mmCIF file of C-alpha atoms in Angstrom:
data_model
loop_
_atom_site.group_PDB
_atom_site.id
_atom_site.type_symbol
_atom_site.label_atom_id
_atom_site.label_comp_id
_atom_site.label_asym_id
_atom_site.label_seq_id
_atom_site.Cartn_x
_atom_site.Cartn_y
_atom_site.Cartn_z
ATOM 1 C CA ASP A 1 237.491 -136.262 98.111
ATOM 2 C CA ALA A 2 236.445 -133.384 101.636
ATOM 3 C CA LYS A 3 235.774 -129.946 100.331
ATOM 4 C CA THR A 4 238.192 -126.813 101.504
ATOM 5 C CA THR A 5 237.227 -123.924 101.431
ATOM 6 C CA GLN A 6 239.548 -121.000 100.331
ATOM 7 C CA PRO A 7 238.411 -116.824 99.900
ATOM 8 C CA ASN A 8 238.152 -115.788 96.302
ATOM 9 C CA SER A 9 241.350 -113.882 97.112
ATOM 10 C CA MET A 10 244.411 -111.647 98.922
ATOM 11 C CA GLU A 11 246.311 -108.941 98.292
ATOM 12 C CA SER A 12 249.810 -108.064 100.161
ATOM 13 C CA ASN A 13 252.422 -105.608 100.308
ATOM 14 C CA GLU A 14 255.929 -107.269 99.204
ATOM 15 C CA GLU A 15 258.376 -107.896 101.907
ATOM 16 C CA GLU A 16 255.368 -108.473 104.307
ATOM 17 C CA PRO A 17 253.816 -111.980 105.619
ATOM 18 C CA VAL A 18 250.823 -113.549 103.839
ATOM 19 C CA HIS A 19 248.917 -115.934 105.802
ATOM 20 C CA LEU A 20 246.231 -117.352 103.771
ATOM 21 C CA PRO A 21 243.521 -119.341 105.445
ATOM 22 C CA CYS A 22 242.089 -122.711 104.372
ATOM 23 C CA ASN A 23 238.367 -124.399 105.406
ATOM 24 C CA HIS A 24 238.044 -127.975 105.501
ATOM 25 C CA SER A 25 235.807 -128.569 109.042
ATOM 26 C CA THR A 26 234.427 -132.412 107.211
ATOM 27 C CA ILE A 27 238.520 -133.245 107.233
ATOM 28 C CA SER A 28 238.584 -137.095 108.122
ATOM 29 C CA GLY A 29 241.637 -138.927 110.499
ATOM 30 C CA THR A 30 243.842 -139.801 107.242
ATOM 31 C CA ASP A 31 243.422 -136.513 105.051
ATOM 32 C CA TYR A 32 246.184 -134.451 104.408
ATOM 33 C CA ILE A 33 246.629 -131.322 104.098
ATOM 34 C CA HIS A 34 248.242 -129.981 100.679
ATOM 35 C CA TRP A 35 248.620 -126.440 98.759
ATOM 36 C CA TYR A 36 249.669 -126.133 95.180
ATOM 37 C CA ARG A 37 250.196 -122.703 93.888
ATOM 38 C CA GLN A 38 249.277 -121.639 90.620
ATOM 39 C CA LEU A 39 251.079 -119.704 88.103
ATOM 40 C CA PRO A 40 249.253 -118.147 84.647
ATOM 41 C CA SER A 41 250.088 -120.707 81.806
ATOM 42 C CA GLN A 42 252.701 -123.198 83.934
ATOM 43 C CA GLY A 43 251.129 -125.903 86.050
ATOM 44 C CA PRO A 44 250.331 -126.477 89.776
ATOM 45 C CA GLU A 45 254.122 -126.421 91.876
ATOM 46 C CA TYR A 46 253.628 -128.030 94.814
ATOM 47 C CA VAL A 47 254.177 -125.871 98.559
ATOM 48 C CA ILE A 48 253.636 -128.168 101.611
ATOM 49 C CA HIS A 49 251.696 -130.295 103.105
ATOM 50 C CA GLY A 50 250.974 -131.731 106.750
ATOM 51 C CA LEU A 51 248.607 -134.050 108.659
ATOM 52 C CA THR A 52 248.280 -132.343 111.919
ATOM 53 C CA SER A 53 251.625 -130.827 112.878
ATOM 54 C CA ASN A 54 252.964 -127.530 111.702
ATOM 55 C CA VAL A 55 255.558 -127.505 108.983
ATOM 56 C CA ASN A 56 258.498 -125.983 106.957
ATOM 57 C CA ASN A 57 259.966 -125.473 104.565
ATOM 58 C CA ARG A 58 262.039 -123.663 102.321
ATOM 59 C CA MET A 59 259.099 -121.893 101.016
ATOM 60 C CA ALA A 60 256.533 -121.589 103.519
ATOM 61 C CA SER A 61 255.402 -122.846 106.192
ATOM 62 C CA LEU A 62 252.599 -124.266 107.591
ATOM 63 C CA ALA A 63 250.541 -123.877 110.593
ATOM 64 C CA ILE A 64 247.625 -126.242 111.432
ATOM 65 C CA ALA A 65 244.600 -125.925 113.936
ATOM 66 C CA GLU A 66 244.213 -128.759 116.801
ATOM 67 C CA ASP A 67 241.129 -129.703 115.510
ATOM 68 C CA ARG A 68 242.023 -129.950 111.988
ATOM 69 C CA LYS A 69 238.980 -128.207 110.930
ATOM 70 C CA SER A 70 241.843 -124.910 109.214
ATOM 71 C CA SER A 71 245.233 -124.076 108.468
ATOM 72 C CA THR A 72 247.286 -121.855 107.406
ATOM 73 C CA LEU A 73 249.406 -121.155 104.512
ATOM 74 C CA ILE A 74 252.604 -119.050 105.617
ATOM 75 C CA LEU A 75 254.846 -117.320 103.295
ATOM 76 C CA HIS A 76 257.159 -115.019 104.943
ATOM 77 C CA ARG A 77 257.860 -112.995 103.494
ATOM 78 C CA ALA A 78 255.954 -112.045 99.985
ATOM 79 C CA THR A 79 257.990 -111.556 96.806
ATOM 80 C CA LEU A 80 256.240 -110.368 93.999
ATOM 81 C CA ARG A 81 257.001 -114.085 92.065
ATOM 82 C CA ASP A 82 254.650 -115.781 94.744
ATOM 83 C CA ALA A 83 251.555 -114.425 93.296
ATOM 84 C CA ALA A 84 249.405 -116.760 92.053
ATOM 85 C CA VAL A 85 246.207 -119.250 92.765
ATOM 86 C CA TYR A 86 246.843 -120.511 95.618
ATOM 87 C CA TYR A 87 244.804 -124.536 96.466
ATOM 88 C CA CYS A 88 244.160 -125.964 99.844
ATOM 89 C CA ILE A 89 243.302 -130.183 98.310
ATOM 90 C CA LEU A 90 242.566 -132.483 101.051
ATOM 91 C CA SER A 91 243.821 -136.271 99.889
ATOM 92 C CA SER A 92 243.788 -139.187 101.742
ATOM 93 C CA GLY A 93 247.169 -141.311 102.313
ATOM 94 C CA GLY A 94 248.356 -142.972 100.378
ATOM 95 C CA GLY A 95 248.286 -140.792 98.024
ATOM 96 C CA ALA A 96 246.579 -143.483 94.888
ATOM 97 C CA ASP A 97 243.612 -141.476 94.219
ATOM 98 C CA GLY A 98 244.540 -137.471 91.512
ATOM 99 C CA LEU A 99 244.016 -134.303 93.687
ATOM 100 C CA THR A 100 240.216 -132.047 93.748
ATOM 101 C CA PHE A 101 240.930 -128.288 92.644
ATOM 102 C CA GLY A 102 238.491 -125.630 94.051
ATOM 103 C CA LYS A 103 238.917 -121.890 93.362
ATOM 104 C CA GLY A 104 241.983 -121.561 94.683
ATOM 105 C CA THR A 105 243.006 -118.240 95.901
ATOM 106 C CA HIS A 106 244.384 -115.650 93.951
ATOM 107 C CA LEU A 107 247.110 -114.017 95.807
ATOM 108 C CA ILE A 108 247.433 -110.101 94.751
ATOM 109 C CA ILE A 109 251.139 -109.425 95.842
ATOM 110 C CA GLN A 110 251.328 -104.643 95.680
ATOM 111 C CA PRO A 111 255.086 -103.964 94.832
ATOM 112 C CA GLY B 1 263.542 -133.518 92.155
ATOM 113 C CA ALA B 2 260.878 -134.634 91.385
ATOM 114 C CA VAL B 3 260.412 -133.226 88.480
ATOM 115 C CA VAL B 4 257.746 -133.707 85.609
ATOM 116 C CA SER B 5 258.327 -132.721 81.185
ATOM 117 C CA GLN B 6 255.591 -132.866 78.680
ATOM 118 C CA HIS B 7 255.878 -132.560 75.224
ATOM 119 C CA PRO B 8 255.122 -131.025 73.698
ATOM 120 C CA SER B 9 253.536 -127.446 75.131
ATOM 121 C CA ARG B 10 251.544 -126.389 72.593
ATOM 122 C CA VAL B 11 249.947 -127.233 70.351
ATOM 123 C CA ILE B 12 247.824 -126.139 67.382
ATOM 124 C CA CYS B 13 245.594 -129.172 64.876
ATOM 125 C CA LYS B 14 242.963 -129.037 62.752
ATOM 126 C CA SER B 15 240.079 -130.632 63.527
ATOM 127 C CA GLY B 16 239.439 -134.876 62.880
ATOM 128 C CA THR B 17 243.624 -134.671 63.317
ATOM 129 C CA SER B 18 244.336 -137.201 66.008
ATOM 130 C CA VAL B 19 247.497 -135.064 69.070
ATOM 131 C CA LYS B 20 249.168 -136.570 71.379
ATOM 132 C CA ILE B 21 251.174 -135.635 74.923
ATOM 133 C CA GLU B 22 253.771 -136.726 76.508
ATOM 134 C CA CYS B 23 253.934 -137.283 80.566
ATOM 135 C CA ARG B 24 257.773 -137.681 82.013
ATOM 136 C CA SER B 25 259.195 -138.178 85.346
ATOM 137 C CA LEU B 26 262.334 -137.024 84.806
ATOM 138 C CA ASP B 27 264.703 -138.134 87.835
ATOM 139 C CA PHE B 28 261.933 -140.319 89.487
ATOM 140 C CA GLN B 29 260.049 -143.403 89.211
ATOM 141 C CA ALA B 30 255.747 -143.261 88.312
ATOM 142 C CA THR B 31 253.255 -146.302 88.303
ATOM 143 C CA THR B 32 250.909 -143.304 88.815
ATOM 144 C CA MET B 33 250.919 -140.341 86.911
ATOM 145 C CA PHE B 34 247.616 -138.633 86.268
ATOM 146 C CA TRP B 35 245.924 -136.170 83.556
ATOM 147 C CA TYR B 36 244.323 -132.907 84.841
ATOM 148 C CA ARG B 37 242.662 -130.042 81.984
ATOM 149 C CA GLN B 38 241.901 -127.003 82.602
ATOM 150 C CA PHE B 39 239.709 -124.556 80.615
ATOM 151 C CA PRO B 40 239.874 -120.241 80.654
ATOM 152 C CA LYS B 41 239.629 -119.381 84.064
ATOM 153 C CA GLN B 42 238.743 -122.395 85.706
ATOM 154 C CA SER B 43 240.866 -124.268 87.854
ATOM 155 C CA LEU B 44 241.895 -128.397 86.635
ATOM 156 C CA MET B 45 240.408 -130.861 86.330
ATOM 157 C CA LEU B 46 241.030 -134.720 86.741
ATOM 158 C CA MET B 47 240.413 -136.727 83.638
ATOM 159 C CA ALA B 48 242.076 -140.149 84.436
ATOM 160 C CA THR B 49 244.088 -142.239 86.279
ATOM 161 C CA SER B 50 247.279 -143.849 84.388
ATOM 162 C CA ASN B 51 248.757 -146.883 85.429
ATOM 163 C CA GLU B 52 251.534 -148.590 84.732
ATOM 164 C CA GLY B 53 250.975 -151.385 82.766
ATOM 165 C CA SER B 54 247.385 -151.706 83.429
ATOM 166 C CA LYS B 55 244.290 -149.685 82.084
ATOM 167 C CA ALA B 56 243.518 -145.951 82.446
ATOM 168 C CA THR B 57 241.384 -145.266 84.964
ATOM 169 C CA TYR B 58 239.091 -142.224 83.655
ATOM 170 C CA GLU B 59 236.694 -139.719 85.458
ATOM 171 C CA GLN B 60 233.029 -139.781 84.989
ATOM 172 C CA GLY B 61 232.117 -137.824 81.549
ATOM 173 C CA VAL B 62 235.245 -138.381 80.367
ATOM 174 C CA GLU B 63 235.837 -140.184 77.372
ATOM 175 C CA LYS B 64 238.127 -142.965 77.069
ATOM 176 C CA ASP B 65 238.164 -143.432 73.483
ATOM 177 C CA LYS B 66 238.527 -140.267 73.049
ATOM 178 C CA PHE B 67 241.766 -138.935 75.973
ATOM 179 C CA LEU B 68 243.495 -143.097 75.190
ATOM 180 C CA ILE B 69 246.505 -143.068 77.913
ATOM 181 C CA ASN B 70 249.240 -144.852 77.343
ATOM 182 C CA HIS B 71 251.276 -145.900 80.692
ATOM 183 C CA ALA B 72 253.642 -148.121 78.929
ATOM 184 C CA SER B 73 256.924 -146.599 81.901
ATOM 185 C CA LEU B 74 257.076 -146.142 85.431
ATOM 186 C CA THR B 75 258.410 -142.174 82.954
ATOM 187 C CA LEU B 76 256.322 -142.191 81.079
ATOM 188 C CA SER B 77 252.876 -141.197 79.752
ATOM 189 C CA THR B 78 250.944 -140.084 76.566
ATOM 190 C CA LEU B 79 247.880 -139.203 76.508
ATOM 191 C CA THR B 80 246.839 -138.934 72.527
ATOM 192 C CA VAL B 81 243.179 -136.990 71.839
ATOM 193 C CA THR B 82 240.940 -138.786 68.546
ATOM 194 C CA SER B 83 239.245 -136.744 66.668
ATOM 195 C CA ALA B 84 240.290 -132.816 68.274
ATOM 196 C CA HIS B 85 237.451 -131.000 67.935
ATOM 197 C CA PRO B 86 237.865 -127.201 68.567
ATOM 198 C CA GLU B 87 235.826 -128.156 71.751
ATOM 199 C CA ASP B 88 238.837 -130.062 73.494
ATOM 200 C CA SER B 89 241.372 -127.269 72.856
ATOM 201 C CA SER B 90 242.454 -126.622 76.412
ATOM 202 C CA PHE B 91 245.242 -126.982 79.157
ATOM 203 C CA TYR B 92 246.101 -130.291 79.354
ATOM 204 C CA ILE B 93 248.619 -130.594 82.589
ATOM 205 C CA CYS B 94 249.478 -134.012 83.722
ATOM 206 C CA SER B 95 250.960 -135.018 87.458
ATOM 207 C CA ALA B 96 253.417 -137.760 88.893
ATOM 208 C CA ARG B 97 254.051 -139.568 92.492
ATOM 209 C CA ASP B 98 256.291 -139.926 93.383
ATOM 210 C CA ALA B 99 256.110 -143.121 95.970
ATOM 211 C CA GLY B 100 260.176 -142.270 97.288
ATOM 212 C CA ARG B 101 259.368 -138.999 98.645
ATOM 213 C CA GLY B 102 255.799 -139.916 100.146
ATOM 214 C CA ALA B 103 252.969 -140.746 97.862
ATOM 215 C CA GLU B 104 250.485 -138.281 99.474
ATOM 216 C CA THR B 105 252.407 -135.607 96.699
ATOM 217 C CA GLN B 106 252.026 -134.912 93.580
ATOM 218 C CA TYR B 107 254.569 -133.219 90.913
ATOM 219 C CA PHE B 108 253.555 -131.086 87.758
ATOM 220 C CA GLY B 109 254.431 -131.134 84.881
ATOM 221 C CA PRO B 110 253.912 -127.327 83.066
ATOM 222 C CA GLY B 111 251.214 -127.760 81.068
ATOM 223 C CA THR B 112 250.166 -128.267 77.229
ATOM 224 C CA ARG B 113 248.299 -126.066 75.793
ATOM 225 C CA LEU B 114 246.264 -127.370 73.017
ATOM 226 C CA LEU B 115 244.206 -125.766 69.890
ATOM 227 C CA VAL B 116 242.324 -127.512 67.413
ATOM 228 C CA LEU B 117 241.026 -125.080 64.888
#
């Protein structure tokens, strides 16, 4: 799987939007961009994924650069429950392979 | 939907004993499940890929005779840590791929905390 680069940590205030960046300059044409998050002592939780177009769901939005070399996870209105480690992961289509987790971004939400 | 469960949630065992961890997809069928482990302050690392009805595929450095995987049905995979030692203490997490929702998405279980004394 291609490598991704994320900031080690980010801090935001409650009820404000959060933009979590991810660089993936070596992404291939068949790689999907996935975002998962992990709360302490829990398994990762699926957040969103996309291929080329921007995506929206009830949890977040995913903005994908036109050249696909970067993407941004957007939490529109952060709550204290959004404090977690967020992982940006590339995975080739088909889903036959396990995921390669990097260190992710530790998101801290201030009340 | 897309719920994955694990049992037990935590287990403490003596060195030299074997421990079995179950991973179940509750509302979908999973032809492929994955096993990860996570040491404190580290990220998840893939251990093996479990395929229903066939042998598991192990990542480099993971001993297949120590970590036995059985995927006997489309909703259940088990990981047995044989002759556990203190260095096997870790957080074990499974995931399952729901082909019906889009093959590229994996759903994770809540994890099993193993402590070997």
